[in-house]
């Protein structure tokens, strides 16, 4: 995957501390546009520059927008907890070609894997908009990104009970347990490893023939996600 550094200049109001929990997909709403066009449009909006973290063009080239660690300007409520990827085109009236699709899929997978997250949203699922357009292959990309390429890899540390620490790996474990029918407590998959999650992990371990210690190490992780 070849990512081109766009070297855009941002206003000093750019803020840092993005903590990606998901990928949010957009279209440019313009049939042809470069990263410089988008940067200029967003500066004209009064923003500090291009609101997306990446642009995928129709020819499959990928351009950097704002830094991944910078808070985005692409989806209210999600700007500080997602990676925003924009696809060149207007997918209310166009259909995405294979070259662009492949690049978008590869970039999405690499972001999911890099941040150990599994969620892929279309902008319209989180905000009142028709972005990324009715023809955008949202379900296809979500299904394929969640396949082998987006498979969650064990992060290497023991995931233990700690009600005070929010952890995206805990959230992934909770979601997986819930999808397998285990009850992680009334807060659901909130990313905090509390008593409900502890009981769910123990039940899963018991049902799977694992040592029942309530700690998610490599064996439990592999059994859960494998
Ligand atoms: Zn959008």
CSV table of C-alpha atoms and ligand atoms in Angstrom, one decimal:
chain,number,residue,atom,x,y,z
A,1,UNK,CA,0.0,0.0,0.0
A,2,UNK,CA,1.5,3.3,-1.1
A,3,UNK,CA,0.5,6.4,0.9
A,4,UNK,CA,1.5,9.7,-0.5
A,5,UNK,CA,2.5,12.4,2.1
A,6,UNK,CA,0.6,15.5,1.0
A,7,UNK,CA,2.6,17.9,3.1
A,8,UNK,CA,-0.5,20.1,3.8
A,9,UNK,CA,-0.1,23.1,6.0
A,10,UNK,CA,-2.7,23.3,8.8
A,11,UNK,CA,-3.7,26.3,10.9
A,12,UNK,CA,-2.4,26.2,14.5
A,13,UNK,CA,-6.0,25.5,15.7
A,14,UNK,CA,-5.4,21.8,14.8
A,15,UNK,CA,-5.9,19.8,18.0
A,16,UNK,CA,-4.3,16.5,19.0
A,17,UNK,CA,-5.2,13.4,20.9
A,18,UNK,CA,-7.3,11.4,18.5
A,19,UNK,CA,-8.0,8.0,20.0
A,20,UNK,CA,-9.3,5.8,17.1
A,21,UNK,CA,-12.0,3.3,18.0
A,22,UNK,CA,-13.5,3.1,14.5
A,23,UNK,CA,-13.1,4.0,10.8
A,24,UNK,CA,-15.6,6.4,9.4
A,25,UNK,CA,-16.0,6.4,5.6
A,26,UNK,CA,-17.0,9.3,3.4
A,27,UNK,CA,-17.2,10.4,-0.2
A,28,UNK,CA,-16.0,13.7,-1.5
A,29,UNK,CA,-19.4,14.5,-3.1
A,30,UNK,CA,-17.2,15.7,-6.0
A,31,UNK,CA,-16.5,13.5,-9.0
A,32,UNK,CA,-13.0,14.7,-9.3
A,33,UNK,CA,-10.9,16.2,-6.6
A,34,UNK,CA,-7.4,16.2,-5.2
A,35,UNK,CA,-6.3,16.3,-1.5
A,36,UNK,CA,-5.3,20.0,-2.2
A,37,UNK,CA,-8.9,20.8,-3.3
A,38,UNK,CA,-10.4,19.3,-0.2
A,39,UNK,CA,-7.8,21.0,2.0
A,40,UNK,CA,-8.7,24.4,0.4
A,41,UNK,CA,-12.5,23.8,0.7
A,42,UNK,CA,-12.1,22.9,4.4
A,43,UNK,CA,-9.9,26.0,5.0
A,44,UNK,CA,-12.6,28.0,3.3
A,45,UNK,CA,-15.1,26.5,5.9
A,46,UNK,CA,-12.9,28.2,8.5
A,47,UNK,CA,-11.5,24.8,9.6
A,48,UNK,CA,-7.8,24.3,10.3
A,49,UNK,CA,-7.5,22.3,7.0
A,50,UNK,CA,-8.5,19.0,5.5
A,51,UNK,CA,-10.9,17.3,7.9
A,52,UNK,CA,-10.2,13.7,6.9
A,53,UNK,CA,-7.2,11.7,7.7
A,54,UNK,CA,-6.9,10.1,4.3
A,55,UNK,CA,-8.2,10.6,0.7
A,56,UNK,CA,-8.5,7.6,-1.6
A,57,UNK,CA,-8.6,8.6,-5.3
A,58,UNK,CA,-10.2,6.8,-8.1
A,59,UNK,CA,-6.8,5.7,-9.5
A,60,UNK,CA,-6.2,3.9,-6.1
A,61,UNK,CA,-3.6,6.4,-4.8
A,62,UNK,CA,-3.9,7.3,-1.2
A,63,UNK,CA,-3.1,10.7,0.2
A,64,UNK,CA,-2.6,11.9,3.8
A,65,UNK,CA,-4.9,14.5,5.1
A,66,UNK,CA,-4.5,15.5,8.7
A,67,UNK,CA,-2.2,13.4,11.0
A,68,UNK,CA,-3.9,10.3,12.4
A,69,UNK,CA,-3.1,11.7,15.9
A,70,UNK,CA,-5.0,14.9,15.2
A,71,UNK,CA,-8.7,15.3,16.0
A,72,UNK,CA,-10.6,15.1,12.7
A,73,UNK,CA,-13.3,17.4,11.2
A,74,UNK,CA,-15.5,14.9,9.4
A,75,UNK,CA,-18.2,13.5,11.8
A,76,UNK,CA,-19.4,15.3,14.9
A,77,UNK,CA,-19.1,13.1,18.1
A,78,UNK,CA,-16.6,10.9,16.3
A,79,UNK,CA,-13.8,13.4,15.5
A,80,UNK,CA,-11.7,12.5,18.5
A,81,UNK,CA,-12.3,8.8,18.3
A,82,UNK,CA,-12.0,7.7,14.7
A,83,UNK,CA,-10.0,7.7,11.5
A,84,UNK,CA,-11.9,9.6,8.7
A,85,UNK,CA,-11.3,8.3,5.2
A,86,UNK,CA,-12.7,10.0,2.2
A,87,UNK,CA,-13.2,8.5,-1.3
A,88,UNK,CA,-13.0,10.7,-4.3
A,89,UNK,CA,-16.3,10.7,-6.2
A,90,UNK,CA,-20.1,11.2,-5.8
A,91,UNK,CA,-21.5,7.8,-5.0
A,92,UNK,CA,-25.1,9.0,-5.1
A,93,UNK,CA,-24.7,9.0,-8.9
A,94,UNK,CA,-21.5,7.0,-9.5
A,95,UNK,CA,-20.4,3.4,-8.8
A,96,UNK,CA,-17.0,2.8,-7.3
A,97,UNK,CA,-14.4,1.1,-9.6
A,98,UNK,CA,-12.3,-1.9,-8.5
A,99,UNK,CA,-9.0,0.0,-8.3
A,100,UNK,CA,-10.4,2.6,-5.8
A,101,UNK,CA,-12.3,-0.1,-3.9
A,102,UNK,CA,-9.2,-2.2,-3.4
A,103,UNK,CA,-7.1,0.7,-2.1
A,104,UNK,CA,-9.9,1.8,0.2
A,105,UNK,CA,-10.3,-1.8,1.5
A,106,UNK,CA,-6.6,-2.1,2.1
A,107,UNK,CA,-6.3,1.2,3.9
A,108,UNK,CA,-9.4,0.4,6.1
A,109,UNK,CA,-8.0,-3.0,7.0
A,110,UNK,CA,-4.6,-1.5,7.9
A,111,UNK,CA,-6.3,1.1,10.2
A,112,UNK,CA,-8.4,-1.5,12.0
A,113,UNK,CA,-5.4,-3.7,12.5
A,114,UNK,CA,-3.1,-0.8,13.6
A,115,UNK,CA,-5.6,0.4,16.3
A,116,UNK,CA,-6.9,-3.1,17.2
A,117,UNK,CA,-10.5,-2.1,16.5
A,118,UNK,CA,-13.2,-3.6,14.3
A,119,UNK,CA,-15.9,-1.0,13.7
A,120,UNK,CA,-16.4,0.5,10.2
A,121,UNK,CA,-19.1,3.1,9.8
A,122,UNK,CA,-20.5,5.1,6.9
A,123,UNK,CA,-20.9,8.8,7.8
A,124,UNK,CA,-24.7,8.6,7.4
A,125,UNK,CA,-24.9,5.9,10.1
A,126,UNK,CA,-23.6,8.4,12.6
A,127,UNK,CA,-24.9,11.7,11.4
A,128,UNK,CA,-27.8,13.2,9.4
A,129,UNK,CA,-26.3,13.1,5.9
A,130,UNK,CA,-26.5,10.9,2.8
A,131,UNK,CA,-22.7,10.6,2.7
A,132,UNK,CA,-21.0,8.4,1.4
A,133,UNK,CA,-23.9,8.0,-1.1
A,134,UNK,CA,-26.4,5.3,-1.8
A,135,UNK,CA,-24.1,3.4,-4.2
A,136,UNK,CA,-21.1,3.4,-1.9
A,137,UNK,CA,-20.1,-0.3,-1.2
A,138,UNK,CA,-20.4,0.1,2.5
A,139,UNK,CA,-21.6,-3.4,3.5
A,140,UNK,CA,-19.1,-5.0,1.2
A,141,UNK,CA,-16.2,-3.2,2.5
A,142,UNK,CA,-17.3,-3.7,6.1
A,143,UNK,CA,-17.7,-7.4,5.5
A,144,UNK,CA,-14.3,-7.8,3.8
A,145,UNK,CA,-12.4,-5.5,6.2
A,146,UNK,CA,-13.7,-7.6,9.1
A,147,UNK,CA,-12.5,-10.8,7.4
A,148,UNK,CA,-9.0,-12.2,7.7
A,149,UNK,CA,-7.3,-8.9,7.0
A,150,UNK,CA,-9.1,-7.1,9.8
A,151,UNK,CA,-8.8,-9.9,12.2
A,152,UNK,CA,-7.9,-8.8,15.7
A,153,UNK,CA,-4.4,-9.7,16.8
A,154,UNK,CA,-3.6,-10.4,20.4
A,155,UNK,CA,-1.9,-7.3,21.8
A,156,UNK,CA,0.5,-9.3,24.0
A,157,UNK,CA,-0.6,-8.2,27.5
A,158,UNK,CA,-2.9,-9.9,30.0
A,159,UNK,CA,-6.3,-8.3,29.9
A,160,UNK,CA,-7.5,-8.3,33.5
A,161,UNK,CA,-10.3,-6.8,35.6
A,162,UNK,CA,-9.9,-3.0,36.1
A,163,UNK,CA,-13.0,-1.0,36.3
A,164,UNK,CA,-11.1,2.3,36.1
A,165,UNK,CA,-9.4,1.9,32.8
A,166,UNK,CA,-11.0,2.1,29.4
A,167,UNK,CA,-9.4,-0.2,26.9
A,168,UNK,CA,-10.3,-0.9,23.2
A,169,UNK,CA,-9.2,-4.5,23.6
A,170,UNK,CA,-11.6,-4.9,26.5
A,171,UNK,CA,-14.3,-3.5,24.3
A,172,UNK,CA,-13.4,-6.0,21.6
A,173,UNK,CA,-13.5,-8.9,24.1
A,174,UNK,CA,-16.9,-7.7,25.4
A,175,UNK,CA,-18.4,-7.4,21.9
A,176,UNK,CA,-17.1,-10.9,21.0
A,177,UNK,CA,-18.5,-12.4,24.2
A,178,UNK,CA,-21.9,-10.7,23.6
A,179,UNK,CA,-22.0,-12.0,20.0
A,180,UNK,CA,-21.4,-15.5,21.5
A,181,UNK,CA,-24.3,-15.1,23.9
A,182,UNK,CA,-22.5,-14.1,27.1
A,183,UNK,CA,-23.8,-11.4,29.3
A,184,UNK,CA,-21.1,-8.8,30.2
A,185,UNK,CA,-23.3,-6.8,32.5
A,186,UNK,CA,-25.7,-4.0,32.2
A,187,UNK,CA,-23.2,-1.5,30.7
A,188,UNK,CA,-22.6,-3.8,27.7
A,189,UNK,CA,-19.5,-3.4,25.7
A,190,UNK,CA,-18.2,-0.2,27.3
A,191,UNK,CA,-14.5,-0.9,27.3
A,192,UNK,CA,-14.3,-1.2,31.1
A,193,UNK,CA,-13.4,-4.6,32.6
A,194,UNK,CA,-15.8,-4.9,35.5
A,195,UNK,CA,-17.5,-7.6,37.5
A,196,UNK,CA,-19.9,-8.5,34.7
A,197,UNK,CA,-17.2,-8.9,32.2
A,198,UNK,CA,-15.2,-11.0,34.7
A,199,UNK,CA,-18.1,-13.5,35.1
A,200,UNK,CA,-18.6,-13.6,31.3
A,201,UNK,CA,-14.9,-14.4,30.7
A,202,UNK,CA,-15.0,-17.1,33.4
A,203,UNK,CA,-18.1,-18.6,31.9
A,204,UNK,CA,-16.5,-18.6,28.4
A,205,UNK,CA,-13.3,-20.2,29.8
A,206,UNK,CA,-15.3,-22.8,31.6
A,207,UNK,CA,-17.4,-23.6,28.5
A,208,UNK,CA,-14.2,-23.7,26.3
A,209,UNK,CA,-12.2,-26.0,28.6
A,210,UNK,CA,-9.7,-23.3,29.4
A,211,UNK,CA,-8.2,-22.5,32.8
A,212,UNK,CA,-10.9,-20.4,34.6
A,213,UNK,CA,-8.9,-17.4,35.9
A,214,UNK,CA,-11.0,-14.5,34.4
A,215,UNK,CA,-7.9,-13.2,32.7
A,216,UNK,CA,-7.7,-12.8,28.9
A,217,UNK,CA,-4.3,-14.0,27.9
A,218,UNK,CA,-3.2,-15.5,24.5
A,219,UNK,CA,-5.2,-18.8,25.0
A,220,UNK,CA,-8.5,-17.2,25.8
A,221,UNK,CA,-8.0,-14.5,23.1
A,222,UNK,CA,-7.3,-17.1,20.5
A,223,UNK,CA,-10.2,-19.2,21.4
A,224,UNK,CA,-12.5,-16.2,21.4
A,225,UNK,CA,-11.3,-14.6,18.1
A,226,UNK,CA,-9.8,-17.6,16.4
B,1,LIG,ZN1,-19.1,12.4,5.1
